[in-house]
Amino acid sequence: MLSPFDDYPVHQTLEPLRRPGTTDRNYYDRYYFNMHTPDSSGPFLAMGFGVYPNRGVVDGYIAVLAGGTHYVTRASRTLDDDRARMEVGPLRIEVIEGLRRLRVVCEPGSGDIAADLRWTSTIPAHLEPRHKLERGNRTIMDMCRFTQTGTWEGTLVIDGHTYEADPENYLGMRDHSWGVRPLGEPESGGIDSSVPPQGGYWSSAAIRLADRTILFSAQEDPHGVRSYGDTVAVYSDPSIPDEDLGQGEHAWTFVPGTRRLSGGTLTFPDSAGKVSEIVVEPLLPFVLSLGTGYGGEAAPQPGLVSWRHGMYLGDLSVETPKWVMADIPPDALFNATVENVCRFTTNTGEVGYGTMNLVIAGANERYGFTGFTDGAA
């Protein structure tokens, strides 16, 4: 059970580091990154990498939207003795300087994507409140997460076309989370198997302004009851304290017949800072759940495995699907998780860019959705 990490003084339990402090099958430790240009004229990239010690699995994906095509390279392998080996198939993450600089690599030769990109943070890492979610008497989510915005530099090659990323024009955000959340194959047996899926609402935004980033999040049930939410302004200058904007409220509009965001506002009635309202203008939708393992995969292709985070797929599995977005019917995306590149305008006249992550799965009283298969009126 020993690994190279056990030679460092970082133990948190009385077990070797390969054994987490819980036996829950859904324990995980995962990274997420995205990259985009402010005007959305360049490619959109998302990358994730996860370790699932109690499942014995490591997996990752890189997905890019360019020229109307959604490209994916995804890989899964069995977990070996070295949890510090952050690579799976052609995908690799390197921590160059903790909480400051990281490197994301997709080696050429597997599919249409090759990348060698370096991330540099522009704000200190923000540790969000502990995130818990219950279903009946059972806690199904209990996790920690920190979030940052930053810039990118390096090379991205998509289907033979090369993009050179530079810090002035390629922005993004990342998070690192760990704990327990539903993963992999659905659990069977017990009362949970007899309860139909409820669905729910999640939104989060990373709003980059000239001197700070506003981080917003909200999780609600179909009736609008909020179980999680946090809004804070984190300054690029670490000597300036964070500003608590209180619980943010959302008001969205949608493209008719879909659940695609067409606009809206965020308001902060209890804000301790100068920003109390932000107008949100979507510029580009990126379907994060398409081929990347989050579940609810739209438009599955023949021959592909049913790929979910933490799912055991053997010693090594690598797949490289792609979708032409214009060919996917809108109803296939009703319950998808979407990262929207947006322009944000504050009540103080500041203009910023960033992403709004939104998923409304199933019914939602506030926005008039009655099930899993209906779009906006």
mmCIF file of C-alpha atoms in Angstrom:
data_model
loop_
_atom_site.group_PDB
_atom_site.id
_atom_site.type_symbol
_atom_site.label_atom_id
_atom_site.label_comp_id
_atom_site.label_asym_id
_atom_site.label_seq_id
_atom_site.Cartn_x
_atom_site.Cartn_y
_atom_site.Cartn_z
ATOM 1 C CA MET A 1 0.000 0.000 0.000
ATOM 2 C CA LEU A 2 2.974 2.356 0.194
ATOM 3 C CA SER A 3 3.595 4.924 -2.536
ATOM 4 C CA PRO A 4 6.297 7.559 -3.202
ATOM 5 C CA PHE A 5 4.067 10.195 -1.563
ATOM 6 C CA ASP A 6 4.404 8.342 1.748
ATOM 7 C CA ASP A 7 7.986 9.603 1.950
ATOM 8 C CA TYR A 8 6.676 13.169 2.432
ATOM 9 C CA PRO A 9 5.320 14.478 5.772
ATOM 10 C CA VAL A 10 1.774 14.951 4.433
ATOM 11 C CA HIS A 11 -0.208 12.157 6.124
ATOM 12 C CA GLN A 12 -3.683 13.073 7.390
ATOM 13 C CA THR A 13 -4.810 9.697 8.712
ATOM 14 C CA LEU A 14 -3.208 6.632 10.336
ATOM 15 C CA GLU A 15 -3.204 4.867 6.943
ATOM 16 C CA PRO A 16 -0.784 5.080 4.011
ATOM 17 C CA LEU A 17 -1.792 7.768 1.526
ATOM 18 C CA ARG A 18 -3.281 5.287 -0.915
ATOM 19 C CA ARG A 19 -6.069 4.712 1.605
ATOM 20 C CA PRO A 20 -8.410 7.698 2.052
ATOM 21 C CA GLY A 21 -9.950 8.515 5.397
ATOM 22 C CA THR A 22 -13.263 7.059 4.215
ATOM 23 C CA THR A 23 -14.280 3.775 2.603
ATOM 24 C CA ASP A 24 -17.051 5.437 0.582
ATOM 25 C CA ARG A 25 -16.881 4.104 -2.995
ATOM 26 C CA ASN A 26 -17.481 7.636 -4.309
ATOM 27 C CA TYR A 27 -14.452 9.317 -2.760
ATOM 28 C CA TYR A 28 -12.580 11.332 -5.409
ATOM 29 C CA ASP A 29 -9.891 13.987 -5.979
ATOM 30 C CA ARG A 30 -10.243 15.943 -9.225
ATOM 31 C CA TYR A 31 -9.026 18.924 -11.281
ATOM 32 C CA TYR A 32 -11.004 21.026 -13.773
ATOM 33 C CA PHE A 33 -9.705 23.689 -16.172
ATOM 34 C CA ASN A 34 -11.218 25.770 -18.966
ATOM 35 C CA MET A 35 -9.713 28.132 -21.552
ATOM 36 C CA HIS A 36 -11.342 30.677 -23.859
ATOM 37 C CA THR A 37 -10.819 34.032 -25.549
ATOM 38 C CA PRO A 38 -12.804 37.015 -24.214
ATOM 39 C CA ASP A 39 -14.744 37.535 -27.456
ATOM 40 C CA SER A 40 -15.185 33.741 -27.922
ATOM 41 C CA SER A 41 -13.576 33.930 -31.383
ATOM 42 C CA GLY A 42 -10.987 31.313 -30.437
ATOM 43 C CA PRO A 43 -11.455 27.693 -29.374
ATOM 44 C CA PHE A 44 -13.010 26.734 -26.056
ATOM 45 C CA LEU A 45 -11.146 24.059 -24.087
ATOM 46 C CA ALA A 46 -12.115 22.092 -20.983
ATOM 47 C CA MET A 47 -9.886 19.566 -19.243
ATOM 48 C CA GLY A 48 -10.493 17.327 -16.247
ATOM 49 C CA PHE A 49 -8.440 14.766 -14.354
ATOM 50 C CA GLY A 50 -9.615 12.608 -11.460
ATOM 51 C CA VAL A 51 -8.339 9.978 -9.032
ATOM 52 C CA TYR A 52 -10.816 7.572 -7.394
ATOM 53 C CA PRO A 53 -8.862 5.577 -4.775
ATOM 54 C CA ASN A 54 -11.699 3.354 -3.555
ATOM 55 C CA ARG A 55 -12.608 2.454 -7.127
ATOM 56 C CA GLY A 56 -9.001 1.886 -8.180
ATOM 57 C CA VAL A 57 -9.403 4.199 -11.187
ATOM 58 C CA VAL A 58 -7.713 7.257 -12.711
ATOM 59 C CA ASP A 59 -9.366 9.079 -15.620
ATOM 60 C CA GLY A 60 -9.299 12.319 -17.548
ATOM 61 C CA TYR A 61 -10.561 14.143 -20.598
ATOM 62 C CA ILE A 62 -9.780 17.112 -22.792
ATOM 63 C CA ALA A 63 -12.561 18.599 -24.910
ATOM 64 C CA VAL A 64 -12.362 21.432 -27.420
ATOM 65 C CA LEU A 65 -15.032 23.299 -29.386
ATOM 66 C CA ALA A 66 -13.560 24.743 -32.593
ATOM 67 C CA GLY A 67 -15.197 25.529 -35.907
ATOM 68 C CA GLY A 68 -18.538 24.128 -34.771
ATOM 69 C CA THR A 69 -17.092 20.693 -33.926
ATOM 70 C CA HIS A 70 -16.786 19.307 -30.398
ATOM 71 C CA TYR A 71 -13.614 17.183 -30.114
ATOM 72 C CA VAL A 72 -12.876 14.904 -27.147
ATOM 73 C CA THR A 73 -9.936 12.785 -26.029
ATOM 74 C CA ARG A 74 -10.748 10.773 -22.921
ATOM 75 C CA ALA A 75 -8.835 8.078 -21.088
ATOM 76 C CA SER A 76 -9.156 5.762 -18.089
ATOM 77 C CA ARG A 77 -6.722 3.377 -16.381
ATOM 78 C CA THR A 78 -6.345 1.380 -13.215
ATOM 79 C CA LEU A 79 -4.775 3.201 -10.268
ATOM 80 C CA ASP A 80 -1.243 2.074 -9.479
ATOM 81 C CA ASP A 81 0.880 2.641 -6.362
ATOM 82 C CA ASP A 82 1.783 6.235 -7.278
ATOM 83 C CA ARG A 83 -1.053 8.727 -6.842
ATOM 84 C CA ALA A 84 1.438 11.472 -7.674
ATOM 85 C CA ARG A 85 1.607 10.174 -11.277
ATOM 86 C CA MET A 86 -0.983 12.500 -12.746
ATOM 87 C CA GLU A 87 -1.231 11.002 -16.209
ATOM 88 C CA VAL A 88 -3.611 8.715 -18.041
ATOM 89 C CA GLY A 89 -3.122 7.707 -21.658
ATOM 90 C CA PRO A 90 -2.070 10.835 -23.591
ATOM 91 C CA LEU A 91 -3.253 13.221 -20.831
ATOM 92 C CA ARG A 92 -1.030 14.683 -18.124
ATOM 93 C CA ILE A 93 -1.121 17.416 -15.445
ATOM 94 C CA GLU A 94 1.985 18.864 -13.812
ATOM 95 C CA VAL A 95 1.968 21.127 -10.736
ATOM 96 C CA ILE A 96 4.818 23.546 -11.407
ATOM 97 C CA GLU A 97 4.123 25.818 -8.431
ATOM 98 C CA GLY A 98 1.253 24.914 -6.119
ATOM 99 C CA LEU A 99 -1.765 27.276 -6.289
ATOM 100 C CA ARG A 100 0.060 29.333 -8.913
ATOM 101 C CA ARG A 101 1.268 27.537 -12.050
ATOM 102 C CA LEU A 102 0.297 24.223 -13.667
ATOM 103 C CA ARG A 103 0.827 22.505 -17.009
ATOM 104 C CA VAL A 104 -1.763 20.593 -19.048
ATOM 105 C CA VAL A 105 -0.605 18.204 -21.782
ATOM 106 C CA CYS A 106 -2.355 16.064 -24.375
ATOM 107 C CA GLU A 107 0.282 14.195 -26.330
ATOM 108 C CA PRO A 108 -0.228 14.026 -30.115
ATOM 109 C CA GLY A 109 -1.205 10.769 -31.742
ATOM 110 C CA SER A 110 -4.567 10.128 -30.075
ATOM 111 C CA GLY A 111 -7.439 11.768 -31.929
ATOM 112 C CA ASP A 112 -7.639 15.345 -33.168
ATOM 113 C CA ILE A 113 -6.289 17.139 -30.071
ATOM 114 C CA ALA A 114 -2.727 17.897 -29.017
ATOM 115 C CA ALA A 115 -1.916 20.455 -26.323
ATOM 116 C CA ASP A 116 0.936 21.784 -24.230
ATOM 117 C CA LEU A 117 -0.462 24.628 -22.151
ATOM 118 C CA ARG A 118 0.692 26.413 -19.003
ATOM 119 C CA TRP A 119 -1.718 27.972 -16.537
ATOM 120 C CA THR A 120 -0.872 30.978 -14.328
ATOM 121 C CA SER A 121 -3.326 32.179 -11.695
ATOM 122 C CA THR A 122 -4.403 35.833 -11.514
ATOM 123 C CA ILE A 123 -6.053 35.641 -8.084
ATOM 124 C CA PRO A 124 -5.283 33.705 -4.905
ATOM 125 C CA ALA A 125 -7.055 30.354 -4.673
ATOM 126 C CA HIS A 126 -10.453 30.762 -3.020
ATOM 127 C CA LEU A 127 -11.575 27.928 -0.738
ATOM 128 C CA GLU A 128 -15.337 27.665 -1.070
ATOM 129 C CA PRO A 129 -17.620 26.688 1.816
ATOM 130 C CA ARG A 130 -17.917 22.963 2.366
ATOM 131 C CA HIS A 131 -20.415 21.590 -0.130
ATOM 132 C CA LYS A 132 -22.928 19.020 1.148
ATOM 133 C CA LEU A 133 -26.062 17.553 -0.402
ATOM 134 C CA GLU A 134 -28.494 15.076 1.124
ATOM 135 C CA ARG A 135 -30.989 12.707 -0.436
ATOM 136 C CA GLY A 136 -33.446 11.552 2.150
ATOM 137 C CA ASN A 137 -31.422 10.511 5.189
ATOM 138 C CA ARG A 138 -28.231 9.942 3.222
ATOM 139 C CA THR A 139 -25.442 12.412 2.481
ATOM 140 C CA ILE A 140 -24.607 11.881 -1.190
ATOM 141 C CA MET A 141 -22.204 14.815 -1.558
ATOM 142 C CA ASP A 142 -19.646 16.128 0.930
ATOM 143 C CA MET A 143 -16.721 17.913 -0.682
ATOM 144 C CA CYS A 144 -14.224 20.754 -0.596
ATOM 145 C CA ARG A 145 -13.255 22.887 -3.593
ATOM 146 C CA PHE A 146 -10.998 25.827 -4.353
ATOM 147 C CA THR A 147 -11.363 28.031 -7.429
ATOM 148 C CA GLN A 148 -9.140 30.465 -9.356
ATOM 149 C CA THR A 149 -9.101 32.494 -12.542
ATOM 150 C CA GLY A 150 -5.962 32.768 -14.621
ATOM 151 C CA THR A 151 -4.313 32.999 -18.035
ATOM 152 C CA TRP A 152 -2.871 30.500 -20.512
ATOM 153 C CA GLU A 153 0.132 30.247 -22.789
ATOM 154 C CA GLY A 154 1.357 27.485 -25.035
ATOM 155 C CA THR A 155 0.188 25.509 -28.050
ATOM 156 C CA LEU A 156 -3.115 23.850 -28.920
ATOM 157 C CA VAL A 157 -3.501 21.816 -32.115
ATOM 158 C CA ILE A 158 -7.000 20.863 -33.301
ATOM 159 C CA ASP A 159 -7.443 18.694 -36.392
ATOM 160 C CA GLY A 160 -4.165 20.009 -37.792
ATOM 161 C CA HIS A 161 -4.840 23.694 -37.008
ATOM 162 C CA THR A 162 -2.458 25.305 -34.506
ATOM 163 C CA TYR A 163 -3.466 27.967 -31.975
ATOM 164 C CA GLU A 164 -0.803 29.822 -30.008
ATOM 165 C CA ALA A 165 -2.194 30.825 -26.636
ATOM 166 C CA ASP A 166 -0.877 33.965 -24.945
ATOM 167 C CA PRO A 167 -1.801 35.454 -21.544
ATOM 168 C CA GLU A 168 -3.387 38.569 -23.062
ATOM 169 C CA ASN A 169 -5.968 36.702 -25.112
ATOM 170 C CA TYR A 170 -6.489 33.289 -23.506
ATOM 171 C CA LEU A 171 -8.270 33.364 -20.155
ATOM 172 C CA GLY A 172 -9.934 30.751 -18.007
ATOM 173 C CA MET A 173 -10.684 29.336 -14.603
ATOM 174 C CA ARG A 174 -9.893 26.160 -12.751
ATOM 175 C CA ASP A 175 -10.973 24.323 -9.658
ATOM 176 C CA HIS A 176 -9.675 21.441 -7.587
ATOM 177 C CA SER A 177 -12.178 19.489 -5.516
ATOM 178 C CA TRP A 178 -12.086 16.391 -3.355
ATOM 179 C CA GLY A 179 -14.471 14.454 -1.158
ATOM 180 C CA VAL A 180 -17.575 12.378 -1.914
ATOM 181 C CA ARG A 181 -20.032 12.815 -4.789
ATOM 182 C CA PRO A 182 -22.045 10.398 -6.985
ATOM 183 C CA LEU A 183 -19.701 8.747 -9.502
ATOM 184 C CA GLY A 184 -19.570 6.015 -12.093
ATOM 185 C CA GLU A 185 -22.275 3.407 -12.447
ATOM 186 C CA PRO A 186 -25.571 4.102 -10.624
ATOM 187 C CA GLU A 187 -25.825 2.239 -7.328
ATOM 188 C CA SER A 188 -28.431 -0.510 -7.204
ATOM 189 C CA GLY A 189 -30.576 -1.877 -4.409
ATOM 190 C CA GLY A 190 -32.021 -0.211 -1.341
ATOM 191 C CA ILE A 191 -34.575 2.558 -1.210
ATOM 192 C CA ASP A 192 -32.562 4.750 -3.590
ATOM 193 C CA SER A 193 -33.268 2.380 -6.477
ATOM 194 C CA SER A 194 -37.015 2.940 -6.096
ATOM 195 C CA VAL A 195 -36.846 6.754 -6.036
ATOM 196 C CA PRO A 196 -37.144 8.407 -9.477
ATOM 197 C CA PRO A 197 -34.446 10.950 -10.392
ATOM 198 C CA GLN A 198 -35.356 14.348 -9.005
ATOM 199 C CA GLY A 199 -33.101 16.591 -11.059
ATOM 200 C CA GLY A 200 -31.938 19.936 -9.799
ATOM 201 C CA TYR A 201 -30.370 23.298 -10.546
ATOM 202 C CA TRP A 202 -26.722 24.356 -10.486
ATOM 203 C CA SER A 203 -25.060 27.554 -11.654
ATOM 204 C CA SER A 204 -21.620 29.012 -11.054
ATOM 205 C CA ALA A 205 -19.740 31.918 -12.573
ATOM 206 C CA ALA A 206 -16.158 33.138 -12.657
ATOM 207 C CA ILE A 207 -16.389 36.839 -13.563
ATOM 208 C CA ARG A 208 -13.013 38.384 -14.265
ATOM 209 C CA LEU A 209 -12.840 42.174 -13.810
ATOM 210 C CA ALA A 210 -9.817 44.474 -14.075
ATOM 211 C CA ASP A 211 -8.598 44.052 -10.479
ATOM 212 C CA ARG A 212 -10.607 41.145 -9.094
ATOM 213 C CA THR A 213 -12.739 38.108 -9.877
ATOM 214 C CA ILE A 214 -16.298 37.613 -8.646
ATOM 215 C CA LEU A 215 -17.053 33.945 -7.928
ATOM 216 C CA PHE A 216 -20.743 33.005 -7.724
ATOM 217 C CA SER A 217 -22.451 29.652 -7.158
ATOM 218 C CA ALA A 218 -25.942 28.368 -6.364
ATOM 219 C CA GLN A 219 -27.464 24.899 -6.002
ATOM 220 C CA GLU A 220 -31.241 24.485 -5.679
ATOM 221 C CA ASP A 221 -33.869 21.763 -5.791
ATOM 222 C CA PRO A 222 -36.708 21.822 -8.369
ATOM 223 C CA HIS A 223 -38.764 24.048 -6.040
ATOM 224 C CA GLY A 224 -36.024 26.661 -5.759
ATOM 225 C CA VAL A 225 -34.921 25.729 -2.240
ATOM 226 C CA ARG A 226 -31.214 26.512 -2.050
ATOM 227 C CA SER A 227 -28.857 24.016 -0.449
ATOM 228 C CA TYR A 228 -25.605 25.742 -1.381
ATOM 229 C CA GLY A 229 -24.503 29.207 -2.440
ATOM 230 C CA ASP A 230 -21.558 31.549 -2.160
ATOM 231 C CA THR A 231 -20.522 34.837 -3.798
ATOM 232 C CA VAL A 232 -17.231 36.556 -3.154
ATOM 233 C CA ALA A 233 -14.953 39.055 -4.885
ATOM 234 C CA VAL A 234 -11.312 37.928 -4.757
ATOM 235 C CA TYR A 235 -8.738 40.618 -5.566
ATOM 236 C CA SER A 236 -5.626 40.053 -7.665
ATOM 237 C CA ASP A 237 -3.682 41.876 -4.956
ATOM 238 C CA PRO A 238 -3.558 39.341 -2.102
ATOM 239 C CA SER A 239 -3.214 42.129 0.470
ATOM 240 C CA ILE A 240 -6.793 43.267 -0.255
ATOM 241 C CA PRO A 241 -9.376 41.268 1.723
ATOM 242 C CA ASP A 242 -12.095 39.337 -0.089
ATOM 243 C CA GLU A 243 -15.483 41.054 -0.391
ATOM 244 C CA ASP A 244 -18.558 39.071 0.601
ATOM 245 C CA LEU A 245 -21.390 39.805 -1.842
ATOM 246 C CA GLY A 246 -23.892 37.677 0.040
ATOM 247 C CA GLN A 247 -26.267 35.175 -1.536
ATOM 248 C CA GLY A 248 -26.617 35.988 -5.206
ATOM 249 C CA GLU A 249 -29.984 35.747 -6.951
ATOM 250 C CA HIS A 250 -30.396 34.717 -10.586
ATOM 251 C CA ALA A 251 -32.959 35.617 -13.267
ATOM 252 C CA TRP A 252 -32.396 33.852 -16.592
ATOM 253 C CA THR A 253 -33.948 33.892 -20.048
ATOM 254 C CA PHE A 254 -33.644 31.027 -22.526
ATOM 255 C CA VAL A 255 -33.662 30.433 -26.260
ATOM 256 C CA PRO A 256 -37.256 29.308 -27.008
ATOM 257 C CA GLY A 257 -37.667 25.543 -27.262
ATOM 258 C CA THR A 258 -34.379 24.880 -25.468
ATOM 259 C CA ARG A 259 -32.679 25.301 -22.092
ATOM 260 C CA ARG A 260 -29.871 27.297 -23.680
ATOM 261 C CA LEU A 261 -29.103 30.521 -21.818
ATOM 262 C CA SER A 262 -29.942 33.686 -23.766
ATOM 263 C CA GLY A 263 -29.314 36.265 -21.034
ATOM 264 C CA GLY A 264 -30.115 37.355 -17.517
ATOM 265 C CA THR A 265 -28.945 39.094 -14.375
ATOM 266 C CA LEU A 266 -27.282 38.296 -11.094
ATOM 267 C CA THR A 267 -28.240 40.478 -8.139
ATOM 268 C CA PHE A 268 -26.709 40.702 -4.688
ATOM 269 C CA PRO A 269 -29.186 42.303 -2.258
ATOM 270 C CA ASP A 270 -26.898 41.887 0.757
ATOM 271 C CA SER A 271 -23.643 42.797 -0.958
ATOM 272 C CA ALA A 272 -20.904 44.210 1.265
ATOM 273 C CA GLY A 273 -19.099 45.464 -1.866
ATOM 274 C CA LYS A 274 -19.894 48.052 -4.514
ATOM 275 C CA VAL A 275 -21.352 45.585 -7.028
ATOM 276 C CA SER A 276 -25.059 44.817 -6.517
ATOM 277 C CA GLU A 277 -26.122 43.728 -10.030
ATOM 278 C CA ILE A 278 -24.453 42.080 -13.036
ATOM 279 C CA VAL A 279 -25.968 41.785 -16.510
ATOM 280 C CA VAL A 280 -24.999 38.483 -18.154
ATOM 281 C CA GLU A 281 -24.636 38.265 -21.973
ATOM 282 C CA PRO A 282 -23.833 34.762 -23.294
ATOM 283 C CA LEU A 283 -21.379 34.712 -26.204
ATOM 284 C CA LEU A 284 -20.692 31.002 -26.720
ATOM 285 C CA PRO A 285 -22.220 27.802 -25.258
ATOM 286 C CA PHE A 286 -19.943 24.826 -24.644
ATOM 287 C CA VAL A 287 -21.660 21.543 -23.743
ATOM 288 C CA LEU A 288 -19.393 20.379 -20.929
ATOM 289 C CA SER A 289 -21.238 17.092 -20.392
ATOM 290 C CA LEU A 290 -20.806 15.984 -24.015
ATOM 291 C CA GLY A 291 -18.373 13.061 -23.964
ATOM 292 C CA THR A 292 -16.546 14.078 -20.788
ATOM 293 C CA GLY A 293 -18.016 11.758 -18.153
ATOM 294 C CA TYR A 294 -20.438 13.994 -16.241
ATOM 295 C CA GLY A 295 -23.438 11.861 -17.137
ATOM 296 C CA GLY A 296 -26.501 12.617 -19.222
ATOM 297 C CA GLU A 297 -24.302 12.314 -22.291
ATOM 298 C CA ALA A 298 -26.114 13.704 -25.297
ATOM 299 C CA ALA A 299 -26.079 12.130 -28.754
ATOM 300 C CA PRO A 300 -24.118 8.937 -27.966
ATOM 301 C CA GLN A 301 -22.238 7.433 -30.902
ATOM 302 C CA PRO A 302 -22.244 3.750 -31.929
ATOM 303 C CA GLY A 303 -19.253 1.858 -30.580
ATOM 304 C CA LEU A 304 -18.527 4.175 -27.661
ATOM 305 C CA VAL A 305 -18.530 2.881 -24.104
ATOM 306 C CA SER A 306 -20.853 4.474 -21.562
ATOM 307 C CA TRP A 307 -18.170 6.643 -20.016
ATOM 308 C CA ARG A 308 -18.623 8.165 -16.539
ATOM 309 C CA HIS A 309 -16.165 9.629 -14.039
ATOM 310 C CA GLY A 310 -14.650 6.884 -11.918
ATOM 311 C CA MET A 311 -16.055 4.035 -13.989
ATOM 312 C CA TYR A 312 -13.769 1.007 -14.283
ATOM 313 C CA LEU A 313 -12.877 0.419 -17.953
ATOM 314 C CA GLY A 314 -9.906 -1.937 -17.633
ATOM 315 C CA ASP A 315 -6.158 -1.406 -17.547
ATOM 316 C CA LEU A 316 -6.296 1.388 -20.132
ATOM 317 C CA SER A 317 -9.069 2.786 -22.315
ATOM 318 C CA VAL A 318 -8.645 5.729 -24.703
ATOM 319 C CA GLU A 319 -11.413 7.121 -26.925
ATOM 320 C CA THR A 320 -11.508 10.106 -29.281
ATOM 321 C CA PRO A 321 -15.109 10.905 -30.257
ATOM 322 C CA LYS A 322 -16.254 14.126 -31.907
ATOM 323 C CA TRP A 323 -19.587 15.739 -32.691
ATOM 324 C CA VAL A 324 -20.683 18.374 -35.223
ATOM 325 C CA MET A 325 -22.827 20.525 -32.960
ATOM 326 C CA ALA A 326 -25.261 21.536 -35.715
ATOM 327 C CA ASP A 327 -26.181 17.856 -36.150
ATOM 328 C CA ILE A 328 -27.291 17.376 -32.515
ATOM 329 C CA PRO A 329 -31.049 17.936 -32.000
ATOM 330 C CA PRO A 330 -31.815 20.509 -29.278
ATOM 331 C CA ASP A 331 -33.790 18.026 -27.164
ATOM 332 C CA ALA A 332 -30.619 15.936 -26.735
ATOM 333 C CA LEU A 333 -29.134 18.843 -24.760
ATOM 334 C CA PHE A 334 -32.054 19.706 -22.455
ATOM 335 C CA ASN A 335 -30.345 18.339 -19.315
ATOM 336 C CA ALA A 336 -26.769 19.059 -20.343
ATOM 337 C CA THR A 337 -24.210 20.933 -18.285
ATOM 338 C CA VAL A 338 -23.177 24.003 -20.296
ATOM 339 C CA GLU A 339 -20.254 26.381 -19.820
ATOM 340 C CA ASN A 340 -21.250 29.717 -21.342
ATOM 341 C CA VAL A 341 -18.551 32.220 -22.260
ATOM 342 C CA CYS A 342 -20.144 35.525 -21.215
ATOM 343 C CA ARG A 343 -19.691 39.264 -21.110
ATOM 344 C CA PHE A 344 -20.547 40.610 -17.652
ATOM 345 C CA THR A 345 -21.486 44.262 -17.020
ATOM 346 C CA THR A 346 -21.794 45.501 -13.443
ATOM 347 C CA ASN A 347 -23.993 48.263 -12.067
ATOM 348 C CA THR A 348 -20.749 50.214 -11.533
ATOM 349 C CA GLY A 349 -19.998 50.207 -15.273
ATOM 350 C CA GLU A 350 -17.253 47.587 -15.171
ATOM 351 C CA VAL A 351 -17.095 45.052 -18.011
ATOM 352 C CA GLY A 352 -15.547 41.634 -17.579
ATOM 353 C CA TYR A 353 -15.435 38.238 -19.228
ATOM 354 C CA GLY A 354 -15.579 34.696 -17.963
ATOM 355 C CA THR A 355 -17.820 31.644 -17.822
ATOM 356 C CA MET A 356 -21.256 30.816 -16.463
ATOM 357 C CA ASN A 357 -21.793 27.123 -15.787
ATOM 358 C CA LEU A 358 -25.475 26.206 -15.856
ATOM 359 C CA VAL A 359 -27.450 22.972 -15.668
ATOM 360 C CA ILE A 360 -31.188 22.664 -15.092
ATOM 361 C CA ALA A 361 -31.911 18.934 -15.061
ATOM 362 C CA GLY A 362 -35.548 17.956 -14.777
ATOM 363 C CA ALA A 363 -38.387 20.116 -13.528
ATOM 364 C CA ASN A 364 -37.841 23.662 -12.286
ATOM 365 C CA GLU A 365 -40.750 25.700 -10.922
ATOM 366 C CA ARG A 366 -39.078 29.083 -11.283
ATOM 367 C CA TYR A 367 -38.340 28.725 -14.986
ATOM 368 C CA GLY A 368 -41.397 26.718 -15.956
ATOM 369 C CA PHE A 369 -39.791 23.379 -16.815
ATOM 370 C CA THR A 370 -42.043 20.447 -15.961
ATOM 371 C CA GLY A 371 -39.813 17.431 -16.691
ATOM 372 C CA PHE A 372 -36.618 16.240 -18.325
ATOM 373 C CA THR A 373 -37.721 16.653 -21.947
ATOM 374 C CA ASP A 374 -39.205 20.160 -22.293
ATOM 375 C CA GLY A 375 -37.605 23.410 -23.371
ATOM 376 C CA ALA A 376 -38.454 27.049 -22.687
ATOM 377 C CA ALA A 377 -41.744 28.449 -23.984
#
